[in-house]
Amino acid sequence: MCDKNSLYDRGNLRSQALDLLRFPLAVVIVFIHVSFYLESIAGRPGQTEHPLLLVICRIIKGFFADQVVPIYYFISGFVFFLGIELTKEKYIQKLKNRVKSLLIPYLVWNTIAVLMIVIKFLPFIHGRFFVAQRLNVTFSGLLSCYWRYDQSLVQDITPVNAIVNSPHFFPINEPLWFVRDLMIVVLFTPVIWWILRHTKNYVICLVGILWLTSPYFLDVGSYNLLTAVFFFSFGAYMSIGRKDMPVEFGRYFKISMIVYPALGILYVVAAYFFPDWCLIIIQVNIFAGLLFAYNIAVWLLREGRCRASAFLSSASFFVYVSHSLLVVYFTALLGRLVRPSSDLSHACVFVLSSLLIAGFLLAVFWLLRRYCPAFLKVIAGRK
């Protein structure tokens, strides 16, 4: 339990609220990616023998699937500019820090993903796991693994991977598109700094309107990058302007408690009956989700119902960058053990797989932190 007196300092409350969000958001992402297993089984409305699975997939999409990464961008933008004047020296120092915390882990975990494919073709392993039928190891093919993964590198991919959005927009370790786009935005932070210092919130509002309507005219890759620009800049605006986030966001506490769940439910209904509405519902609910998540975190801290764990907060990035490499294996293994046939048994496999992956990675992080801290610092960019 929290000592409420320790939370009276608003700066402390603001920072603890952001730290409190990091690990739950990482676990939510694990659940989202394991839910792709459900989606491959659930099928489409009117063509499914698993209606409960279809509802679960719609709920995950409406409430969680698109909400998490924008919150991470917001936190990144806020932290980047927190308490600094962005001079040339400070910018160079920040870039050096991001090389360690973003670029090196990005290269490491994409390389691990490549090696996991190569290992599957060793004579004593080939055929024992889900494995591609052909591997293109050309120079351009391997380079694509670190930017926009060329699907021709691997043919006959597993059903779990096949339902993910077009791999031409993501690196081979797909969740790392977040890190890739974040690094791009970080390079342009002097431009963001100058604009926010001279235009106040006008440009943020314009970019927000552009982002809100962008799914209708941008491809997935361009939309994701615009999402990074908008939410990182929004976090930067709050930080540069020294906004009191518990107060600023707290003004919308009641409305976020109503709008976010209502839009999530509306998406589930619209997915069945009004699919053309889904894009705008999701867009509005992404922003509502930011307010909702932060306000919930502040409320939990103020009420003394929990506290931010430094260990869990530091583990969140490790869980994020590594979890997708395990999803197929944990889900397939558990599926073979349980052999689900009903909606309920499939749902149990989904929940149990997600919890096992998150728990396993948390245990690995703890072991590395205790016995190999220098190695962990390299692969996760964290102490």
Coordinates of C-alpha atoms in Angstrom, one line a residue:
M1 CA 0.0 0.0 0.0
C2 CA 1.1 3.5 -0.6
D3 CA 1.8 6.2 1.9
K4 CA -0.6 8.9 0.7
N5 CA 1.5 11.7 2.3
S6 CA 4.3 10.8 0.0
L7 CA 2.1 11.5 -3.0
Y8 CA 1.2 15.0 -2.2
D9 CA 4.0 16.3 -4.3
R10 CA 2.5 16.6 -7.8
G11 CA 5.8 16.0 -9.6
N12 CA 6.2 12.8 -7.7
L13 CA 2.6 11.8 -8.4
R14 CA 3.0 12.5 -12.1
S15 CA 6.2 10.4 -12.4
Q16 CA 4.8 7.5 -10.3
A17 CA 1.7 7.5 -12.5
L18 CA 3.7 7.1 -15.6
D19 CA 5.9 4.4 -14.0
L20 CA 2.9 2.6 -12.8
L21 CA 1.5 2.3 -16.4
R22 CA 4.7 0.8 -18.0
F23 CA 4.5 -2.8 -16.9
P24 CA 0.7 -3.3 -17.2
L25 CA 0.8 -1.9 -20.7
A26 CA 3.6 -4.4 -21.6
V27 CA 1.5 -7.3 -20.3
V28 CA -1.5 -6.0 -22.2
I29 CA 0.6 -6.1 -25.4
V30 CA 1.4 -9.8 -24.7
F31 CA -2.3 -10.5 -24.4
I32 CA -3.0 -8.6 -27.7
H33 CA -0.4 -10.6 -29.6
V34 CA -1.5 -13.9 -28.2
S35 CA -5.1 -13.0 -29.1
F36 CA -3.9 -13.4 -32.8
Y37 CA -4.1 -17.1 -32.0
L38 CA -7.8 -16.6 -31.2
E39 CA -8.4 -14.6 -34.3
S40 CA -7.1 -17.3 -36.6
I41 CA -9.6 -19.7 -35.1
A42 CA -12.5 -17.3 -34.6
G43 CA -13.0 -16.5 -38.3
R44 CA -15.5 -13.9 -39.4
P45 CA -19.1 -13.1 -38.4
G46 CA -21.6 -15.5 -39.9
Q47 CA -18.7 -17.9 -40.8
T48 CA -17.6 -19.0 -37.4
E49 CA -18.2 -21.9 -35.1
H50 CA -16.7 -20.0 -32.2
P51 CA -18.8 -16.9 -31.6
L52 CA -17.4 -16.4 -28.1
L53 CA -13.9 -16.2 -29.5
L54 CA -15.0 -13.7 -32.0
V55 CA -16.5 -11.5 -29.3
I56 CA -13.3 -11.7 -27.3
C57 CA -11.3 -10.7 -30.3
R58 CA -13.6 -7.7 -30.9
I59 CA -13.3 -6.7 -27.2
I60 CA -9.5 -6.8 -27.3
K61 CA -9.5 -4.7 -30.5
G62 CA -12.0 -2.2 -29.2
F63 CA -10.4 -1.7 -25.8
F64 CA -6.7 -2.5 -26.0
A65 CA -5.1 -3.4 -29.4
D66 CA -4.5 0.2 -30.6
Q67 CA -4.4 2.0 -27.3
V68 CA -1.1 0.9 -25.8
V69 CA 1.6 2.1 -28.1
P70 CA 0.4 5.7 -28.3
I71 CA 0.6 5.8 -24.5
Y72 CA 4.2 4.7 -24.7
Y73 CA 4.9 7.4 -27.3
F74 CA 3.3 10.0 -25.0
I75 CA 5.5 8.8 -22.0
S76 CA 8.6 8.9 -24.2
G77 CA 7.9 12.4 -25.4
F78 CA 7.2 13.6 -21.9
V79 CA 10.3 12.0 -20.4
F80 CA 12.6 13.2 -23.3
F81 CA 12.0 16.9 -22.6
L82 CA 11.5 16.7 -18.8
G83 CA 13.3 19.5 -17.0
I84 CA 15.7 20.4 -19.9
E85 CA 16.5 23.1 -22.4
L86 CA 17.3 21.4 -25.6
T87 CA 20.7 22.8 -26.4
K88 CA 23.0 21.2 -29.0
E89 CA 25.0 19.5 -26.2
K90 CA 21.9 18.2 -24.5
Y91 CA 20.6 16.9 -27.9
I92 CA 23.8 15.0 -28.6
Q93 CA 23.7 13.6 -25.1
K94 CA 20.1 12.4 -25.5
L95 CA 21.0 10.8 -28.9
K96 CA 23.9 8.9 -27.2
N97 CA 21.5 7.7 -24.5
R98 CA 19.0 6.6 -27.1
V99 CA 21.6 4.6 -29.0
K100 CA 22.1 2.6 -25.9
S101 CA 18.4 2.4 -24.8
L102 CA 16.8 2.0 -28.3
L103 CA 19.1 1.3 -31.2
I104 CA 21.3 -1.4 -29.7
P105 CA 18.3 -3.4 -28.3
Y106 CA 16.5 -2.9 -31.6
L107 CA 19.4 -4.5 -33.5
V108 CA 19.9 -7.2 -30.9
W109 CA 16.3 -8.4 -30.8
N110 CA 15.8 -8.3 -34.6
T111 CA 19.0 -10.3 -34.9
I112 CA 17.7 -12.8 -32.4
A113 CA 14.6 -13.2 -34.5
V114 CA 16.7 -13.8 -37.7
L115 CA 18.8 -16.4 -35.8
M116 CA 15.6 -18.2 -34.6
I117 CA 14.6 -18.7 -38.2
V118 CA 18.1 -19.9 -39.2
I119 CA 18.2 -22.3 -36.3
K120 CA 15.0 -24.0 -37.4
F121 CA 16.8 -25.2 -40.5
L122 CA 19.5 -27.1 -38.7
P123 CA 19.3 -30.8 -39.6
F124 CA 18.5 -32.0 -36.0
I125 CA 15.8 -29.3 -35.5
H126 CA 14.2 -29.0 -39.0
G127 CA 10.6 -30.3 -39.0
R128 CA 10.2 -30.3 -35.2
F129 CA 8.7 -26.8 -35.0
F130 CA 6.7 -24.5 -37.2
V131 CA 9.2 -23.8 -39.9
A132 CA 9.3 -22.0 -43.2
Q133 CA 9.8 -24.0 -46.4
R134 CA 12.3 -21.5 -48.0
L135 CA 14.8 -19.0 -46.7
N136 CA 16.1 -16.2 -48.8
V137 CA 19.4 -15.1 -47.3
T138 CA 20.2 -12.4 -49.9
F139 CA 21.8 -9.2 -48.5
S140 CA 18.7 -7.1 -49.3
G141 CA 16.5 -9.8 -47.7
L142 CA 18.4 -9.8 -44.5
L143 CA 18.5 -6.0 -44.4
S144 CA 14.7 -5.9 -44.7
C145 CA 14.6 -7.7 -41.4
Y146 CA 15.7 -4.5 -39.7
W147 CA 13.3 -2.1 -41.3
R148 CA 10.4 -3.5 -43.3
Y149 CA 10.5 -7.3 -43.3
D150 CA 10.1 -8.7 -46.8
Q151 CA 7.7 -11.6 -46.4
S152 CA 9.3 -13.4 -49.3
L153 CA 12.2 -14.2 -46.9
V154 CA 9.9 -16.8 -45.4
Q155 CA 7.2 -18.7 -47.2
D156 CA 4.4 -20.8 -45.8
I157 CA 4.4 -19.0 -42.4
T158 CA 2.4 -20.2 -39.5
P159 CA -1.3 -19.3 -39.1
V160 CA -0.5 -17.2 -36.0
N161 CA 2.0 -15.0 -38.0
A162 CA -0.1 -15.0 -41.1
I163 CA -2.9 -12.9 -39.5
V164 CA -0.6 -10.1 -38.4
N165 CA -0.8 -6.9 -40.5
S166 CA 1.3 -6.8 -43.6
P167 CA 4.9 -7.5 -42.7
H168 CA 6.1 -5.0 -45.3
F169 CA 5.5 -2.4 -42.7
F170 CA 7.3 -4.0 -39.8
P171 CA 10.8 -5.3 -38.9
I172 CA 11.1 -9.1 -38.5
N173 CA 10.5 -8.7 -34.7
E174 CA 7.2 -7.0 -35.4
P175 CA 6.5 -5.1 -32.2
L176 CA 9.8 -3.3 -32.7
W177 CA 8.2 -1.0 -35.2
F178 CA 7.4 1.1 -32.1
V179 CA 11.1 1.4 -31.4
R180 CA 12.0 2.1 -35.0
D181 CA 9.5 4.9 -35.4
L182 CA 10.4 6.3 -32.0
M183 CA 14.0 6.5 -33.1
I184 CA 13.0 8.4 -36.2
V185 CA 11.0 10.9 -34.1
V186 CA 13.9 11.4 -31.7
L187 CA 16.1 12.4 -34.5
F188 CA 13.8 15.4 -35.2
T189 CA 13.4 16.5 -31.6
P190 CA 15.1 19.9 -32.2
V191 CA 12.3 20.6 -34.8
I192 CA 9.6 19.5 -32.3
W193 CA 11.3 21.6 -29.6
W194 CA 11.4 24.7 -31.8
I195 CA 7.8 24.3 -33.0
L196 CA 6.3 23.7 -29.6
R197 CA 8.2 26.7 -28.1
H198 CA 6.9 29.1 -30.8
T199 CA 3.4 27.9 -31.6
K200 CA 2.2 26.7 -28.2
N201 CA -0.6 24.1 -28.8
Y202 CA -1.7 25.2 -32.3
V203 CA 0.4 22.7 -34.2
I204 CA -0.4 19.9 -31.8
C205 CA -4.1 20.4 -32.5
L206 CA -3.5 20.4 -36.3
V207 CA -1.4 17.3 -36.1
G208 CA -4.0 15.7 -33.9
I209 CA -6.8 16.4 -36.4
L210 CA -4.6 15.0 -39.2
W211 CA -3.9 11.9 -37.1
L212 CA -7.6 11.4 -36.3
T213 CA -8.5 11.2 -40.0
S214 CA -5.4 9.6 -41.3
P215 CA -6.5 5.9 -41.3
Y216 CA -8.8 6.9 -44.2
F217 CA -5.9 8.0 -46.5
L218 CA -2.6 6.7 -45.2
D219 CA -1.2 3.2 -45.4
V220 CA -0.3 1.3 -42.2
G221 CA 3.4 2.4 -42.1
S222 CA 2.7 6.1 -42.6
Y223 CA -0.2 6.0 -40.1
N224 CA 2.1 4.4 -37.5
L225 CA 4.7 7.0 -38.0
L226 CA 2.2 9.8 -37.7
T227 CA 0.9 8.2 -34.5
A228 CA 4.5 8.4 -33.2
V229 CA 4.8 12.1 -34.2
F230 CA 1.5 13.1 -32.6
F231 CA 1.7 11.3 -29.3
F232 CA 5.4 11.9 -28.8
S233 CA 4.8 15.6 -29.5
F234 CA 1.8 15.7 -27.2
G235 CA 3.9 14.3 -24.4
A236 CA 6.7 16.8 -25.3
Y237 CA 4.1 19.7 -25.2
M238 CA 3.0 18.7 -21.7
S239 CA 6.7 18.5 -20.6
I240 CA 8.0 21.6 -22.2
G241 CA 5.0 23.6 -21.0
R242 CA 5.5 22.2 -17.5
K243 CA 1.9 21.2 -17.4
D244 CA 0.6 19.7 -14.2
M245 CA -0.7 16.4 -15.7
P246 CA -2.7 15.2 -12.7
V247 CA -4.6 18.5 -12.9
E248 CA -4.8 18.8 -16.7
F249 CA -5.8 15.2 -17.3
G250 CA -7.8 15.1 -14.0
R251 CA -10.3 17.6 -15.5
Y252 CA -11.4 14.9 -17.8
F253 CA -11.5 12.1 -15.2
K254 CA -15.3 11.6 -15.2
I255 CA -15.7 11.9 -19.0
S256 CA -12.8 9.5 -19.7
M257 CA -14.4 7.0 -17.3
I258 CA -17.5 7.1 -19.4
V259 CA -16.2 7.7 -23.0
Y260 CA -13.5 5.1 -23.1
P261 CA -15.6 2.1 -22.0
A262 CA -18.6 3.3 -24.0
L263 CA -16.5 3.6 -27.2
G264 CA -15.0 0.2 -26.6
I265 CA -18.5 -1.3 -26.4
L266 CA -19.6 0.7 -29.4
Y267 CA -16.7 -0.7 -31.4
V268 CA -17.7 -4.3 -30.5
V269 CA -21.2 -3.6 -31.8
A270 CA -20.1 -1.7 -34.9
A271 CA -17.7 -4.5 -35.9
Y272 CA -20.8 -6.6 -36.5
F273 CA -23.3 -4.2 -37.8
F274 CA -21.5 -0.9 -38.9
P275 CA -18.0 -1.8 -39.9
D276 CA -17.5 1.5 -41.7
W277 CA -17.6 3.3 -38.3
C278 CA -14.9 1.2 -36.7
L279 CA -11.9 3.3 -37.8
I280 CA -13.2 6.6 -36.3
I281 CA -14.4 4.9 -33.2
I282 CA -10.9 3.4 -32.6
Q283 CA -9.2 6.7 -33.3
V284 CA -11.3 8.6 -30.8
N285 CA -10.9 5.8 -28.2
I286 CA -7.1 5.8 -28.6
F287 CA -7.0 9.3 -27.3
A288 CA -9.7 8.6 -24.6
G289 CA -7.6 5.6 -23.6
L290 CA -4.6 7.8 -22.8
L291 CA -6.7 10.0 -20.5
F292 CA -8.4 6.9 -19.0
A293 CA -5.2 5.1 -18.3
Y294 CA -3.4 8.0 -16.7
N295 CA -6.4 9.0 -14.6
I296 CA -6.8 5.5 -13.3
A297 CA -3.1 5.4 -12.4
V298 CA -3.3 8.7 -10.5
W299 CA -6.5 7.6 -8.7
L300 CA -4.9 4.3 -7.6
L301 CA -1.8 6.1 -6.3
R302 CA -3.8 8.8 -4.5
E303 CA -6.1 6.3 -2.9
G304 CA -3.1 4.3 -1.7
R305 CA -4.3 1.1 -3.5
C306 CA -1.0 0.4 -5.1
R307 CA 2.4 1.8 -5.8
A308 CA 4.8 2.0 -8.8
S309 CA 7.3 -0.8 -8.7
A310 CA 10.8 0.2 -10.0
F311 CA 11.5 -3.4 -10.8
L312 CA 8.3 -3.9 -12.9
S313 CA 8.7 -0.6 -14.6
S314 CA 12.3 -1.4 -15.6
A315 CA 11.2 -4.9 -16.9
S316 CA 8.5 -3.5 -19.2
F317 CA 10.8 -2.8 -22.1
F318 CA 12.4 -6.2 -21.9
V319 CA 9.0 -7.9 -22.0
Y320 CA 8.0 -5.7 -24.9
V321 CA 11.0 -6.4 -27.1
S322 CA 11.2 -10.1 -26.5
H323 CA 7.6 -11.5 -26.1
S324 CA 6.7 -11.9 -29.7
L325 CA 9.5 -14.4 -30.2
L326 CA 7.8 -16.7 -27.7
V327 CA 4.1 -16.3 -28.6
V328 CA 3.9 -19.0 -31.3
Y329 CA 5.8 -21.6 -29.2
F330 CA 4.0 -21.0 -25.9
T331 CA 0.6 -20.9 -27.5
A332 CA 1.2 -24.0 -29.8
L333 CA 2.7 -26.0 -26.9
L334 CA -0.2 -25.2 -24.6
G335 CA -2.7 -25.9 -27.3
R336 CA -1.2 -29.4 -27.8
L337 CA -1.3 -30.1 -24.1
V338 CA -4.9 -28.8 -23.6
R339 CA -6.3 -29.7 -27.0
P340 CA -9.0 -27.0 -26.8
S341 CA -12.2 -27.7 -28.7
S342 CA -14.8 -25.3 -27.2
D343 CA -14.9 -21.5 -27.1
L344 CA -14.2 -21.6 -23.3
S345 CA -11.2 -23.9 -23.6
H346 CA -9.7 -21.7 -26.4
A347 CA -10.2 -18.7 -24.2
C348 CA -8.4 -20.5 -21.3
V349 CA -5.4 -21.3 -23.5
F350 CA -5.3 -17.6 -24.6
V351 CA -5.3 -16.3 -21.0
L352 CA -2.9 -19.0 -19.7
S353 CA -0.5 -18.5 -22.6
S354 CA -0.4 -14.8 -22.0
L355 CA 0.3 -15.1 -18.3
L356 CA 2.9 -17.8 -18.8
I357 CA 4.8 -15.6 -21.4
A358 CA 4.7 -12.5 -19.2
G359 CA 5.7 -14.5 -16.1
F360 CA 8.5 -16.4 -17.8
L361 CA 10.0 -13.1 -19.2
L362 CA 9.7 -11.4 -15.9
A363 CA 11.6 -14.3 -14.3
V364 CA 14.3 -14.2 -17.0
F365 CA 14.6 -10.4 -16.5
W366 CA 15.1 -11.0 -12.7
L367 CA 17.8 -13.6 -13.3
L368 CA 19.6 -11.4 -15.8
R369 CA 19.4 -8.4 -13.5
R370 CA 20.8 -10.4 -10.6
Y371 CA 23.5 -12.4 -12.4
C372 CA 24.2 -10.7 -15.7
P373 CA 23.4 -7.0 -15.2
A374 CA 26.0 -5.8 -17.8
F375 CA 24.5 -8.2 -20.4
L376 CA 21.0 -7.1 -19.6
K377 CA 22.0 -3.4 -19.9
V378 CA 23.1 -4.1 -23.5
I379 CA 20.1 -6.1 -24.7
A380 CA 17.4 -4.1 -22.9
G381 CA 19.1 -0.7 -22.7
R382 CA 18.2 -0.5 -19.0
K383 CA 20.1 -0.9 -15.7

